[in-house]
Every structure is written in structure tokens, then in C-alpha cells.
């Protein structure tokens, strides 16, 4: 399970979704439906769920993701200032959350399977592949159907 995001699939009826990870402030969260950011939701009082103004459509891809600033330090230490627990906690939380987000991002990519050192797409479909140009390139369905397969071949494949 990821530490900085969660994904759901809409069913057309459900409007409330859990946020199973910690975050500092609501502005650190991005909510998308079918990869389009939305603010058409409200948080419960505890900040552990969001409720969309209207339920996302059936099969909609819903993602709630924490993104901690990597460009703005949340704590600025100054010589002679009083070092507080709050300052240390804020600094530590920012670094901890950025680490979790980096690990989640890396784990969410196609990786080498350690059992045989081959690429593993973890049962996900690979999209936006170009047509092959070299002997060992991957071939797309479109390329095969429109370059190599005859109408009879295509008909035979659809009956399998």
C-alpha cells in the first residue's frame, strides 16, 4: 500500500472516499478524476475522508495524492533563535513525507522483476507505445492489425 496516495474506481453512486495517509494541510492534497484535478469536494471534520459534490461516474479513475513542497522549506533556522519542538517536527515531517512520496513514485513505475530480471508491468496495460522500428521493438496492437494481419486473421482472433 502506498503511503502518499490512494486510488479508487468510481461506481456512479459512491461520493465519500477515505484518505488513509497523513498529510499536513489540505493544500498538500491533489484530487483527480480521470487525471483532471478537481476541488468539487469537501473534507469531513477529521480530514480523513472527502465527499464529492456528486459521485464520480462509473469506472472513473479517482486519485487522492499528497504532494509535499520540495522547493519551499517549511522551517527556516536562524542563528540565535529559539529552537522549538514544533520547528523540528515540521522540518522532520516535510522530509519524511517527501521520502514517502519518492518511494511511492518509484514503486508505481514498471520495474525489473528480481526473480528473472525481466520488466514487469504488474498486470497493467502499457499505453502510448510507438510503432516499432527495430527488430526487437515492441509491436502495438494497431501496428499488427494494420500491417501484418489479414482480415481473415483478425476475424479468427476475435473468435478465440
Tab-separated table of C-alpha atoms in Angstrom:
chain	number	residue	atom	x	y	z
A	1	UNK	CA	0.000	0.000	0.000
A	2	UNK	CA	1.229	3.454	-0.888
A	3	UNK	CA	2.000	5.969	1.854
A	4	UNK	CA	1.148	9.153	-0.053
A	5	UNK	CA	-1.725	8.366	-2.393
A	6	UNK	CA	-4.784	6.195	-2.826
A	7	UNK	CA	-6.708	5.225	-5.952
A	8	UNK	CA	-10.343	4.332	-6.297
A	9	UNK	CA	-12.645	3.442	-9.174
A	10	UNK	CA	-15.937	5.300	-9.218
A	11	UNK	CA	-19.205	3.378	-9.313
A	12	UNK	CA	-21.564	6.265	-10.074
A	13	UNK	CA	-23.093	6.072	-6.575
A	14	UNK	CA	-20.310	6.488	-4.005
A	15	UNK	CA	-19.384	10.083	-3.169
A	16	UNK	CA	-17.273	9.599	0.002
A	17	UNK	CA	-13.717	8.242	-0.100
A	18	UNK	CA	-11.157	7.663	2.659
A	19	UNK	CA	-7.766	9.331	2.914
A	20	UNK	CA	-5.686	6.548	4.530
A	21	UNK	CA	-2.428	8.506	4.860
A	22	UNK	CA	-1.204	11.515	6.834
A	23	UNK	CA	-0.839	14.992	5.403
A	24	UNK	CA	-0.007	18.389	6.885
A	25	UNK	CA	-2.634	20.625	5.268
A	26	UNK	CA	-5.445	20.261	2.753
A	27	UNK	CA	-3.443	22.280	0.194
A	28	UNK	CA	-0.929	19.407	0.128
A	29	UNK	CA	-3.574	17.118	-1.408
A	30	UNK	CA	-4.457	16.855	-5.075
A	31	UNK	CA	-7.667	15.072	-6.008
A	32	UNK	CA	-8.157	13.975	-9.607
A	33	UNK	CA	-10.936	12.279	-11.514
A	34	UNK	CA	-9.759	10.733	-14.780
A	35	UNK	CA	-6.472	12.668	-14.391
A	36	UNK	CA	-8.250	16.048	-14.135
A	37	UNK	CA	-7.765	17.944	-10.866
A	38	UNK	CA	-10.953	18.817	-9.011
A	39	UNK	CA	-11.927	20.844	-5.968
A	40	UNK	CA	-15.582	19.793	-6.092
A	41	UNK	CA	-15.461	18.016	-2.730
A	42	UNK	CA	-15.457	18.678	0.991
A	43	UNK	CA	-13.460	17.186	3.866
A	44	UNK	CA	-15.025	15.657	6.955
A	45	UNK	CA	-14.148	17.370	10.258
A	46	UNK	CA	-11.275	14.968	10.970
A	47	UNK	CA	-9.847	15.348	7.445
A	48	UNK	CA	-9.879	11.585	6.908
A	49	UNK	CA	-12.448	11.463	4.094
A	50	UNK	CA	-13.556	13.575	1.179
A	51	UNK	CA	-17.083	13.763	-0.183
A	52	UNK	CA	-17.504	14.767	-3.803
A	53	UNK	CA	-20.310	17.206	-4.620
A	54	UNK	CA	-21.633	14.497	-6.945
A	55	UNK	CA	-20.479	10.877	-7.141
A	56	UNK	CA	-17.800	10.221	-9.777
A	57	UNK	CA	-19.077	8.287	-12.794
A	58	UNK	CA	-18.928	4.528	-13.102
A	59	UNK	CA	-15.328	3.433	-13.894
A	60	UNK	CA	-13.912	6.926	-13.184
A	61	UNK	CA	-10.269	6.846	-12.061
A	62	UNK	CA	-10.094	8.695	-8.721
A	63	UNK	CA	-6.781	9.563	-7.102
A	64	UNK	CA	-6.090	11.388	-3.841
A	65	UNK	CA	-2.383	12.273	-3.637
A	66	UNK	CA	-0.259	14.123	-1.114
A	67	UNK	CA	2.451	16.318	-2.627
A	68	UNK	CA	4.836	17.955	-0.178
A	69	UNK	CA	6.730	21.025	-1.366
A	70	UNK	CA	10.230	20.151	-2.488
A	71	UNK	CA	11.120	23.741	-3.318
A	72	UNK	CA	9.954	25.611	-0.227
A	73	UNK	CA	11.403	24.810	3.177
A	74	UNK	CA	8.701	24.867	5.806
A	75	UNK	CA	11.192	25.692	8.560
A	76	UNK	CA	13.944	28.303	8.384
A	77	UNK	CA	16.512	28.024	11.151
A	78	UNK	CA	18.233	31.250	12.181
A	79	UNK	CA	21.308	31.759	14.370
A	80	UNK	CA	20.381	32.809	17.878
A	81	UNK	CA	16.721	31.871	17.529
A	82	UNK	CA	14.925	29.559	19.915
A	83	UNK	CA	14.738	26.002	18.569
A	84	UNK	CA	11.268	24.643	19.229
A	85	UNK	CA	9.792	21.175	19.067
A	86	UNK	CA	7.293	22.481	16.531
A	87	UNK	CA	10.093	23.664	14.214
A	88	UNK	CA	11.842	20.293	14.444
A	89	UNK	CA	8.585	18.389	13.906
A	90	UNK	CA	7.689	20.492	10.852
A	91	UNK	CA	11.129	20.027	9.313
A	92	UNK	CA	11.150	16.298	10.046
A	93	UNK	CA	7.606	15.806	8.724
A	94	UNK	CA	8.432	17.595	5.478
A	95	UNK	CA	11.497	15.381	4.909
A	96	UNK	CA	9.612	12.223	5.947
A	97	UNK	CA	6.675	12.953	3.625
A	98	UNK	CA	8.991	13.771	0.696
A	99	UNK	CA	10.770	10.451	1.278
A	100	UNK	CA	7.482	8.543	1.298
A	101	UNK	CA	6.340	10.292	-1.869
A	102	UNK	CA	9.612	9.459	-3.656
A	103	UNK	CA	9.373	5.794	-2.627
A	104	UNK	CA	5.717	5.617	-3.731
A	105	UNK	CA	6.544	7.232	-7.062
A	106	UNK	CA	9.389	4.790	-7.687
A	107	UNK	CA	7.231	1.795	-6.725
A	108	UNK	CA	4.476	2.969	-9.088
A	109	UNK	CA	6.686	2.506	-12.172
A	110	UNK	CA	7.440	-0.531	-14.305
A	111	UNK	CA	10.328	-2.291	-12.626
A	112	UNK	CA	12.701	-5.190	-13.082
A	113	UNK	CA	11.363	-8.416	-11.551
A	114	UNK	CA	14.043	-9.703	-9.183
A	115	UNK	CA	13.167	-13.360	-9.896
A	116	UNK	CA	14.179	-13.271	-13.578
A	117	UNK	CA	15.426	-9.705	-14.213
A	118	UNK	CA	12.689	-9.035	-16.794
A	119	UNK	CA	10.433	-5.950	-16.933
A	120	UNK	CA	7.198	-6.442	-15.002
A	121	UNK	CA	4.192	-4.261	-15.827
A	122	UNK	CA	2.336	-5.712	-12.793
A	123	UNK	CA	-0.669	-6.707	-14.930
A	124	UNK	CA	-1.150	-3.150	-16.166
A	125	UNK	CA	-1.717	-2.285	-19.810
A	126	UNK	CA	1.082	-0.238	-21.389
A	127	UNK	CA	-0.281	2.741	-23.334
A	128	UNK	CA	1.113	5.207	-25.880
A	129	UNK	CA	3.704	2.891	-27.436
A	130	UNK	CA	5.104	3.990	-30.798
A	131	UNK	CA	5.167	1.691	-33.806
A	132	UNK	CA	8.302	-0.495	-33.908
A	133	UNK	CA	11.334	0.474	-35.996
A	134	UNK	CA	13.971	-2.043	-34.834
A	135	UNK	CA	13.912	-5.834	-34.839
A	136	UNK	CA	13.445	-6.148	-31.065
A	137	UNK	CA	10.942	-3.285	-30.559
A	138	UNK	CA	7.565	-3.916	-29.008
A	139	UNK	CA	4.732	-4.043	-31.544
A	140	UNK	CA	1.412	-2.334	-30.844
A	141	UNK	CA	-1.955	-3.965	-31.494
A	142	UNK	CA	-2.678	-1.285	-34.105
A	143	UNK	CA	0.614	-1.950	-35.901
A	144	UNK	CA	-0.003	-5.698	-36.055
A	145	UNK	CA	-3.609	-5.386	-37.172
A	146	UNK	CA	-2.900	-2.827	-39.861
A	147	UNK	CA	0.491	-4.038	-41.084
A	148	UNK	CA	0.614	-7.819	-40.768
A	149	UNK	CA	-2.786	-9.352	-40.143
A	150	UNK	CA	-5.223	-10.080	-42.916
A	151	UNK	CA	-8.969	-9.625	-42.491
A	152	UNK	CA	-9.245	-13.407	-42.019
A	153	UNK	CA	-6.572	-13.340	-39.295
A	154	UNK	CA	-8.400	-10.541	-37.489
A	155	UNK	CA	-11.686	-12.461	-37.666
A	156	UNK	CA	-10.008	-15.604	-36.336
A	157	UNK	CA	-8.517	-13.698	-33.407
A	158	UNK	CA	-11.870	-12.233	-32.357
A	159	UNK	CA	-13.423	-15.704	-32.182
A	160	UNK	CA	-10.779	-17.088	-29.823
